[in-house]
CSV table of C-alpha atoms and ligand atoms in Angstrom, one decimal:
chain,number,residue,atom,x,y,z
A,1,UNK,CA,113.5,120.9,79.6
A,2,UNK,CA,110.3,122.9,80.0
A,3,UNK,CA,107.2,120.8,80.7
A,4,UNK,CA,103.7,122.3,80.0
A,5,UNK,CA,100.8,120.9,82.1
A,6,UNK,CA,97.2,120.6,81.1
A,7,UNK,CA,95.2,119.1,83.9
A,8,UNK,CA,92.1,117.0,83.3
A,9,UNK,CA,88.8,118.5,84.1
A,10,UNK,CA,87.3,115.1,84.9
A,11,UNK,CA,89.6,113.5,87.5
A,12,UNK,CA,88.8,109.9,88.4
A,13,UNK,CA,89.3,108.1,91.7
A,14,UNK,CA,91.4,105.1,92.6
A,15,UNK,CA,89.7,101.7,93.0
A,16,UNK,CA,90.0,100.0,96.4
A,17,UNK,CA,93.7,99.0,96.9
A,18,UNK,CA,92.9,95.3,97.3
A,19,UNK,CA,91.2,95.4,93.8
A,20,UNK,CA,94.0,97.0,91.8
A,21,UNK,CA,95.6,94.0,90.0
A,22,UNK,CA,98.3,95.0,87.6
A,23,UNK,CA,98.3,97.4,84.6
A,24,UNK,CA,94.6,97.8,84.2
A,25,UNK,CA,93.8,101.1,85.8
A,26,UNK,CA,95.6,104.3,84.6
A,27,UNK,CA,96.1,107.7,86.2
A,28,UNK,CA,94.5,110.9,85.0
A,29,UNK,CA,97.4,112.1,82.9
A,30,UNK,CA,100.1,111.0,80.6
A,31,UNK,CA,103.4,112.6,79.5
A,32,UNK,CA,104.5,113.1,75.9
A,33,UNK,CA,107.7,114.4,74.4
A,34,UNK,CA,108.3,114.7,70.6
A,35,UNK,CA,111.6,114.2,68.9
A,36,UNK,CA,112.7,115.0,65.4
A,37,UNK,CA,116.1,114.5,63.9
A,38,UNK,CA,116.4,118.2,63.1
A,39,UNK,CA,115.1,119.7,66.3
A,40,UNK,CA,115.8,117.1,69.0
A,41,UNK,CA,113.5,116.6,72.0
A,42,UNK,CA,110.8,119.2,72.1
A,43,UNK,CA,107.3,120.1,73.4
A,44,UNK,CA,107.3,118.1,76.7
A,45,UNK,CA,103.8,118.1,77.9
A,46,UNK,CA,101.6,116.4,80.5
A,47,UNK,CA,98.0,116.1,79.2
A,48,UNK,CA,94.8,114.2,80.2
A,49,UNK,CA,95.2,110.5,79.7
A,50,UNK,CA,93.6,109.3,76.5
A,51,UNK,CA,94.1,107.7,73.1
A,52,UNK,CA,96.9,108.8,70.9
A,53,UNK,CA,96.7,109.0,67.1
A,54,UNK,CA,99.3,107.6,64.8
A,55,UNK,CA,100.0,107.8,61.0
A,56,UNK,CA,99.2,104.4,59.5
A,57,UNK,CA,102.8,104.2,58.2
A,58,UNK,CA,104.2,105.0,61.6
A,59,UNK,CA,107.5,103.1,62.0
A,60,UNK,CA,106.5,101.4,65.2
A,61,UNK,CA,103.5,99.7,63.5
A,62,UNK,CA,105.6,98.1,60.8
A,63,UNK,CA,109.2,97.7,62.1
A,64,UNK,CA,108.7,97.4,65.8
A,65,UNK,CA,110.9,100.4,66.8
A,66,UNK,CA,109.8,100.4,70.5
A,67,UNK,CA,111.5,100.3,73.9
A,68,UNK,CA,110.2,100.7,77.4
A,69,UNK,CA,111.1,100.8,81.1
A,70,UNK,CA,109.3,99.7,84.2
A,71,UNK,CA,109.7,101.1,87.7
A,72,UNK,CA,107.6,101.9,90.7
A,73,UNK,CA,106.8,104.8,93.0
A,74,UNK,CA,106.4,103.6,96.6
A,75,UNK,CA,104.5,105.1,99.5
A,76,UNK,CA,106.5,105.2,102.7
A,77,UNK,CA,105.0,104.8,106.1
A,78,UNK,CA,105.6,108.6,106.7
A,79,UNK,CA,103.3,109.3,103.7
A,80,UNK,CA,106.1,110.4,101.4
A,81,UNK,CA,106.7,108.9,98.0
A,82,UNK,CA,110.0,107.5,96.7
A,83,UNK,CA,111.5,105.8,93.6
A,84,UNK,CA,114.1,103.0,93.7
A,85,UNK,CA,117.3,103.6,91.7
A,86,UNK,CA,115.6,105.6,88.9
A,87,UNK,CA,118.9,106.5,87.3
A,88,UNK,CA,119.5,102.8,86.5
A,89,UNK,CA,116.2,102.8,84.5
A,90,UNK,CA,117.2,106.0,82.8
A,91,UNK,CA,120.6,104.7,81.8
A,92,UNK,CA,119.1,101.4,80.6
A,93,UNK,CA,116.5,103.2,78.5
A,94,UNK,CA,119.3,105.1,76.7
A,95,UNK,CA,121.2,101.8,76.1
A,96,UNK,CA,118.0,100.3,74.7
A,97,UNK,CA,117.5,103.3,72.5
A,98,UNK,CA,121.0,103.1,71.2
A,99,UNK,CA,120.5,99.4,70.2
A,100,UNK,CA,117.2,100.1,68.5
A,101,UNK,CA,118.4,103.3,66.6
A,102,UNK,CA,116.0,105.4,68.6
A,103,UNK,CA,117.1,108.8,70.1
A,104,UNK,CA,118.8,109.0,73.5
A,105,UNK,CA,117.7,111.6,76.0
A,106,UNK,CA,119.7,113.6,78.5
A,107,UNK,CA,119.6,111.7,81.8
A,108,UNK,CA,118.7,114.7,84.0
A,109,UNK,CA,116.0,115.7,81.5
A,110,UNK,CA,114.5,112.2,81.8
A,111,UNK,CA,114.7,112.3,85.6
A,112,UNK,CA,112.9,115.6,85.6
A,113,UNK,CA,110.1,114.3,83.3
A,114,UNK,CA,109.7,111.3,85.6
A,115,UNK,CA,109.7,113.2,88.9
A,116,UNK,CA,107.4,116.0,87.6
A,117,UNK,CA,104.9,113.4,86.3
A,118,UNK,CA,104.9,111.3,89.6
A,119,UNK,CA,104.5,114.5,91.7
A,120,UNK,CA,101.5,115.5,89.6
A,121,UNK,CA,100.0,112.0,90.0
A,122,UNK,CA,100.9,111.6,93.7
A,123,UNK,CA,97.4,110.8,94.8
A,124,UNK,CA,97.6,107.6,92.7
A,125,UNK,CA,100.4,106.1,94.7
A,126,UNK,CA,98.5,103.5,96.9
A,127,UNK,CA,99.3,103.3,100.6
A,128,UNK,CA,99.3,99.6,101.7
A,129,UNK,CA,102.6,97.7,101.8
A,130,UNK,CA,103.2,95.8,98.5
A,131,UNK,CA,101.2,98.2,96.4
A,132,UNK,CA,102.7,100.8,94.2
A,133,UNK,CA,102.3,103.2,91.3
A,134,UNK,CA,103.8,101.3,88.4
A,135,UNK,CA,105.5,103.7,86.0
A,136,UNK,CA,105.9,102.9,82.3
A,137,UNK,CA,108.2,105.2,80.3
A,138,UNK,CA,108.3,104.1,76.6
A,139,UNK,CA,109.4,105.4,73.3
A,140,UNK,CA,108.6,104.5,69.7
A,141,UNK,CA,109.7,105.5,66.2
A,142,UNK,CA,107.1,107.5,64.5
A,143,UNK,CA,108.2,108.3,60.9
A,144,UNK,CA,105.3,108.8,58.6
A,145,UNK,CA,106.9,106.8,55.7
A,146,UNK,CA,107.6,103.2,55.0
A,147,UNK,CA,111.3,103.4,54.1
A,148,UNK,CA,113.6,101.4,56.5
A,149,UNK,CA,116.2,103.5,58.2
A,150,UNK,CA,117.0,105.0,61.6
A,151,UNK,CA,113.9,107.0,62.6
A,152,UNK,CA,113.7,110.8,62.0
A,153,UNK,CA,110.7,111.2,64.3
A,154,UNK,CA,110.1,109.6,67.7
A,155,UNK,CA,107.8,109.9,70.7
A,156,UNK,CA,108.6,109.4,74.4
A,157,UNK,CA,105.8,108.9,76.8
A,158,UNK,CA,105.2,108.0,80.4
A,159,UNK,CA,102.0,106.4,81.7
A,160,UNK,CA,101.3,105.2,85.2
A,161,UNK,CA,99.1,102.5,86.7
A,162,UNK,CA,98.4,102.0,90.4
A,163,UNK,CA,99.1,98.3,91.1
A,164,UNK,CA,98.1,95.9,93.8
A,165,UNK,CA,100.4,93.7,95.9
A,166,UNK,CA,102.1,91.0,93.8
A,167,UNK,CA,101.8,88.7,96.8
A,168,UNK,CA,98.3,89.2,98.0
A,169,UNK,CA,98.0,85.5,98.9
A,170,UNK,CA,101.5,85.2,100.3
A,171,UNK,CA,104.8,84.4,98.5
A,172,UNK,CA,103.9,81.1,96.8
A,173,UNK,CA,106.7,79.4,94.8
A,174,UNK,CA,106.1,79.0,91.1
A,175,UNK,CA,106.5,76.2,88.7
A,176,UNK,CA,108.7,76.9,85.7
A,177,UNK,CA,109.4,75.0,82.5
A,178,UNK,CA,112.8,75.0,80.8
A,179,UNK,CA,112.0,76.0,77.1
A,180,UNK,CA,113.7,73.7,74.6
A,181,UNK,CA,112.2,75.0,71.4
A,182,UNK,CA,111.8,78.8,71.1
A,183,UNK,CA,114.6,81.1,72.1
A,184,UNK,CA,114.1,84.7,73.3
A,185,UNK,CA,117.1,86.2,71.7
A,186,UNK,CA,120.7,85.6,70.7
A,187,UNK,CA,124.1,87.2,71.4
A,188,UNK,CA,124.3,90.1,69.0
A,189,UNK,CA,120.6,90.5,69.1
A,190,UNK,CA,118.4,92.7,71.2
A,191,UNK,CA,118.3,90.6,74.5
A,192,UNK,CA,119.9,93.3,76.6
A,193,UNK,CA,117.5,96.0,75.3
A,194,UNK,CA,114.1,96.4,77.0
A,195,UNK,CA,112.2,96.3,73.7
A,196,UNK,CA,108.7,95.2,72.8
A,197,UNK,CA,109.9,92.9,70.1
A,198,UNK,CA,111.6,90.6,72.6
A,199,UNK,CA,108.2,90.2,74.3
A,200,UNK,CA,106.3,89.6,71.0
A,201,UNK,CA,108.8,86.8,70.2
A,202,UNK,CA,108.6,85.1,73.6
A,203,UNK,CA,104.8,85.1,74.2
A,204,UNK,CA,104.2,81.9,72.3
A,205,UNK,CA,106.5,79.8,74.6
A,206,UNK,CA,104.9,81.4,77.7
A,207,UNK,CA,101.4,80.5,76.5
A,208,UNK,CA,102.5,76.9,75.7
A,209,UNK,CA,104.0,76.6,79.2
A,210,UNK,CA,100.8,78.0,80.8
A,211,UNK,CA,98.7,75.3,79.1
A,212,UNK,CA,100.9,72.7,80.8
A,213,UNK,CA,100.5,74.4,84.1
A,214,UNK,CA,103.7,76.3,84.4
A,215,UNK,CA,103.7,80.0,85.1
A,216,UNK,CA,106.7,81.0,83.0
A,217,UNK,CA,109.6,79.5,80.9
A,218,UNK,CA,113.3,79.4,81.7
A,219,UNK,CA,115.1,80.5,78.6
A,220,UNK,CA,118.3,78.8,77.3
A,221,UNK,CA,120.8,80.7,75.2
A,222,UNK,CA,119.9,80.9,71.5
A,223,UNK,CA,123.2,79.7,70.1
A,224,UNK,CA,124.0,76.4,71.9
A,225,UNK,CA,120.7,75.9,73.7
A,226,UNK,CA,122.8,75.0,76.6
A,227,UNK,CA,123.2,77.9,79.1
A,228,UNK,CA,120.6,79.2,81.4
A,229,UNK,CA,119.6,82.8,80.6
A,230,UNK,CA,116.5,84.1,82.4
A,231,UNK,CA,112.9,83.4,83.5
A,232,UNK,CA,110.1,85.0,81.4
A,233,UNK,CA,110.6,88.6,82.3
A,234,UNK,CA,112.8,88.1,85.3
A,235,UNK,CA,116.5,87.3,85.9
A,236,UNK,CA,117.2,84.1,87.7
A,237,UNK,CA,119.5,83.1,90.6
A,238,UNK,CA,120.4,79.7,92.2
A,239,UNK,CA,121.9,78.7,95.4
A,240,UNK,CA,124.1,75.7,94.7
A,241,UNK,CA,126.2,74.3,97.5
A,242,UNK,CA,126.0,77.5,99.5
A,243,UNK,CA,127.1,79.7,96.6
A,244,UNK,CA,124.8,82.0,94.7
A,245,UNK,CA,125.1,81.6,90.9
A,246,UNK,CA,123.4,83.8,88.3
A,247,UNK,CA,124.0,83.8,84.6
A,248,UNK,CA,126.5,86.4,83.5
A,249,UNK,CA,125.4,89.2,81.2
A,250,UNK,CA,126.5,88.0,77.8
A,251,UNK,CA,124.4,90.4,75.8
A,252,UNK,CA,121.3,88.3,75.4
A,253,UNK,CA,120.2,88.7,79.0
A,254,UNK,CA,118.3,91.8,80.2
A,255,UNK,CA,120.5,93.5,82.9
A,256,UNK,CA,117.9,93.7,85.6
A,257,UNK,CA,118.1,96.4,88.3
A,258,UNK,CA,116.7,93.9,90.8
A,259,UNK,CA,119.4,91.4,89.7
A,260,UNK,CA,122.0,94.0,90.3
A,261,UNK,CA,120.5,95.0,93.7
A,262,UNK,CA,120.3,91.3,94.8
A,263,UNK,CA,123.9,90.8,94.0
A,264,UNK,CA,124.9,93.9,96.0
A,265,UNK,CA,122.7,92.9,99.0
A,266,UNK,CA,124.1,89.3,98.9
A,267,UNK,CA,127.7,90.4,98.7
A,268,UNK,CA,127.1,92.8,101.7
A,269,UNK,CA,125.7,89.8,103.6
A,270,UNK,CA,128.9,87.9,103.0
A,271,UNK,CA,127.6,85.4,100.4
A,272,UNK,CA,129.8,84.3,97.5
A,273,UNK,CA,128.1,85.4,94.3
A,274,UNK,CA,129.3,84.1,90.9
A,275,UNK,CA,128.1,85.6,87.6
A,276,UNK,CA,129.0,82.9,85.2
A,277,UNK,CA,127.8,80.6,82.5
A,278,UNK,CA,125.6,77.9,84.0
A,279,UNK,CA,124.7,75.0,81.8
A,280,UNK,CA,121.3,73.3,82.0
A,281,UNK,CA,123.2,70.0,82.5
A,282,UNK,CA,125.0,71.4,85.6
A,283,UNK,CA,121.7,72.7,86.9
A,284,UNK,CA,120.0,69.3,86.4
A,285,UNK,CA,122.9,67.5,88.1
A,286,UNK,CA,122.6,69.9,91.0
A,287,UNK,CA,118.8,69.3,91.2
A,288,UNK,CA,119.4,65.5,91.1
A,289,UNK,CA,122.1,65.5,93.8
A,290,UNK,CA,120.3,68.0,96.1
A,291,UNK,CA,123.1,70.5,95.7
A,292,UNK,CA,120.5,73.0,94.4
A,293,UNK,CA,119.2,74.5,97.6
A,294,UNK,CA,117.2,77.5,96.3
A,295,UNK,CA,116.1,79.1,93.0
A,296,UNK,CA,114.3,82.4,92.4
A,297,UNK,CA,113.5,84.9,89.7
A,298,UNK,CA,114.0,88.6,90.3
A,299,UNK,CA,112.5,91.7,88.7
A,300,UNK,CA,110.7,94.9,89.6
A,301,UNK,CA,107.2,93.4,89.5
A,302,UNK,CA,107.7,90.6,92.0
A,303,UNK,CA,111.0,91.7,93.6
A,304,UNK,CA,111.8,88.0,94.1
A,305,UNK,CA,109.8,85.0,93.0
A,306,UNK,CA,110.8,81.6,94.5
A,307,UNK,CA,110.9,78.7,92.1
A,308,UNK,CA,109.4,75.6,93.7
A,309,UNK,CA,109.4,73.3,90.7
A,310,UNK,CA,111.4,73.2,87.5
A,311,UNK,CA,110.6,71.0,84.5
A,312,UNK,CA,113.1,69.9,81.8
A,313,UNK,CA,111.9,67.6,79.1
A,314,UNK,CA,109.8,64.9,80.7
A,315,UNK,CA,111.3,65.3,84.2
A,316,UNK,CA,110.1,67.6,86.9
A,317,UNK,CA,112.3,68.6,89.9
A,318,UNK,CA,111.1,70.0,93.2
A,319,UNK,CA,113.4,72.6,94.7
A,320,UNK,CA,113.8,73.3,98.4
A,321,UNK,CA,110.8,71.1,99.2
A,322,UNK,CA,108.7,73.5,97.1
A,323,UNK,CA,109.0,76.2,99.8
A,324,UNK,CA,110.6,79.6,99.7
A,325,UNK,CA,114.2,79.4,100.8
A,326,UNK,CA,116.1,81.3,103.5
A,327,UNK,CA,118.1,83.5,101.1
A,328,UNK,CA,115.1,84.2,98.9
A,329,UNK,CA,113.1,85.3,101.9
A,330,UNK,CA,116.0,87.5,103.2
A,331,UNK,CA,116.3,89.3,99.8
A,332,UNK,CA,112.6,89.9,99.7
A,333,UNK,CA,112.6,91.4,103.2
A,334,UNK,CA,115.6,93.6,102.6
A,335,UNK,CA,114.6,94.9,99.2
A,336,UNK,CA,111.0,95.5,99.9
A,337,UNK,CA,112.0,97.0,103.3
A,338,UNK,CA,114.2,99.6,101.4
A,339,UNK,CA,111.6,100.2,98.7
A,340,UNK,CA,108.7,100.9,101.0
A,341,UNK,CA,110.9,102.8,103.5
A,342,UNK,CA,110.7,100.3,106.3
A,343,UNK,CA,114.4,99.5,106.7
A,344,UNK,CA,117.3,101.9,106.5
A,345,UNK,CA,118.6,102.4,103.0
A,346,UNK,CA,122.3,101.8,103.7
A,347,UNK,CA,123.0,101.5,99.9
A,348,UNK,CA,121.6,105.0,99.1
A,349,UNK,CA,119.2,103.6,96.5
A,350,UNK,CA,116.0,105.4,97.2
A,351,UNK,CA,115.2,108.7,95.5
A,352,UNK,CA,112.7,110.7,97.6
A,353,UNK,CA,110.3,113.0,95.8
B,401,LIG,C1,112.5,94.2,82.9
B,401,LIG,C2,113.1,92.8,82.7
B,401,LIG,C3,113.7,92.1,83.7
B,401,LIG,C4,113.9,92.7,85.1
B,401,LIG,O1,114.5,93.9,85.2
B,401,LIG,P1,114.3,94.8,86.5
B,401,LIG,O2,115.1,96.0,86.2
B,401,LIG,O3,114.9,94.1,87.7
B,401,LIG,O4,112.9,95.1,86.6
B,401,LIG,C5,114.3,90.9,83.4
B,401,LIG,N1,114.1,90.3,82.2
B,401,LIG,C6,113.4,90.9,81.2
B,401,LIG,C7,113.3,90.3,79.9
B,401,LIG,C8,112.9,92.2,81.4
B,401,LIG,O5,112.2,92.8,80.5
């Protein structure tokens, strides 16, 4: 795949690293690739960052044909830049595309788009530990007609946003509310795809929880409203009686790369990890008896996020004394150590640029 590059004539500078926040500042350029049913992927180009124009009948605006990915470029202590398991994001993007009837892309082509773009924007990868250049590849259907069918035109893009440390004030455990009303998705639906629609449908519950003082919701399965699925935009893990339990991938859960990496790290450390159905009743019993030792969410943004409090109905349970647990801390240290190049990558996960 050939990529043409048009550089900006008005480059901007990065705000101070402790003022970055998340997803508010964007780099100088963006990458765009067009797709049509008859010609396939074509005209890959990196151009100055700016607005894009869409036909008012564009598929994405009416029928929500949109998928995305999220990964980070990390600055190592030696000054180099690296990605974390990018092929996992690329494969997942293609699985999401298949589910949403959007076009798939050759894995090596997508890797080349990603690495070419990050290399061009290298100066935007911040330097302090915990900060990163957040990369957002996304794709949307772009037919200029209102008929409902698999799209005949699509656009793939990558934008990037330098992001501050998620834990500027230290790793504070969060309060989570088990959501009993809305569901995120159902088996057979789009839960395993990283698509915008899943987020549009789950925002309401998140806002309601925020009003009650909880930072995110814990979703139950959409069929029986009985089994734990995931937390907001993170997967979830529990330590119950010494064993690590995480919901199995039934199709309605997003298969997180952090989840997969946590499982591999935990197994390498000798922990027993069960991917299985976990009912909310079992979890409540474990909280009441004290068998639940730790709970945490895991995802690219936070890496791991300890859960200090969990509410279900009118009851609220404190987990691990409301403090970060030993396993959660260990996972944080190992994963961030590998990502920022501070500890040896014995798993062969980093991709150096
Ligand atoms: C992206 C995402 C995750 C976490 O996946 P990672 O690959 O670990 O970042 C979990 N749940 C949802 C709903 C997501 O969109």
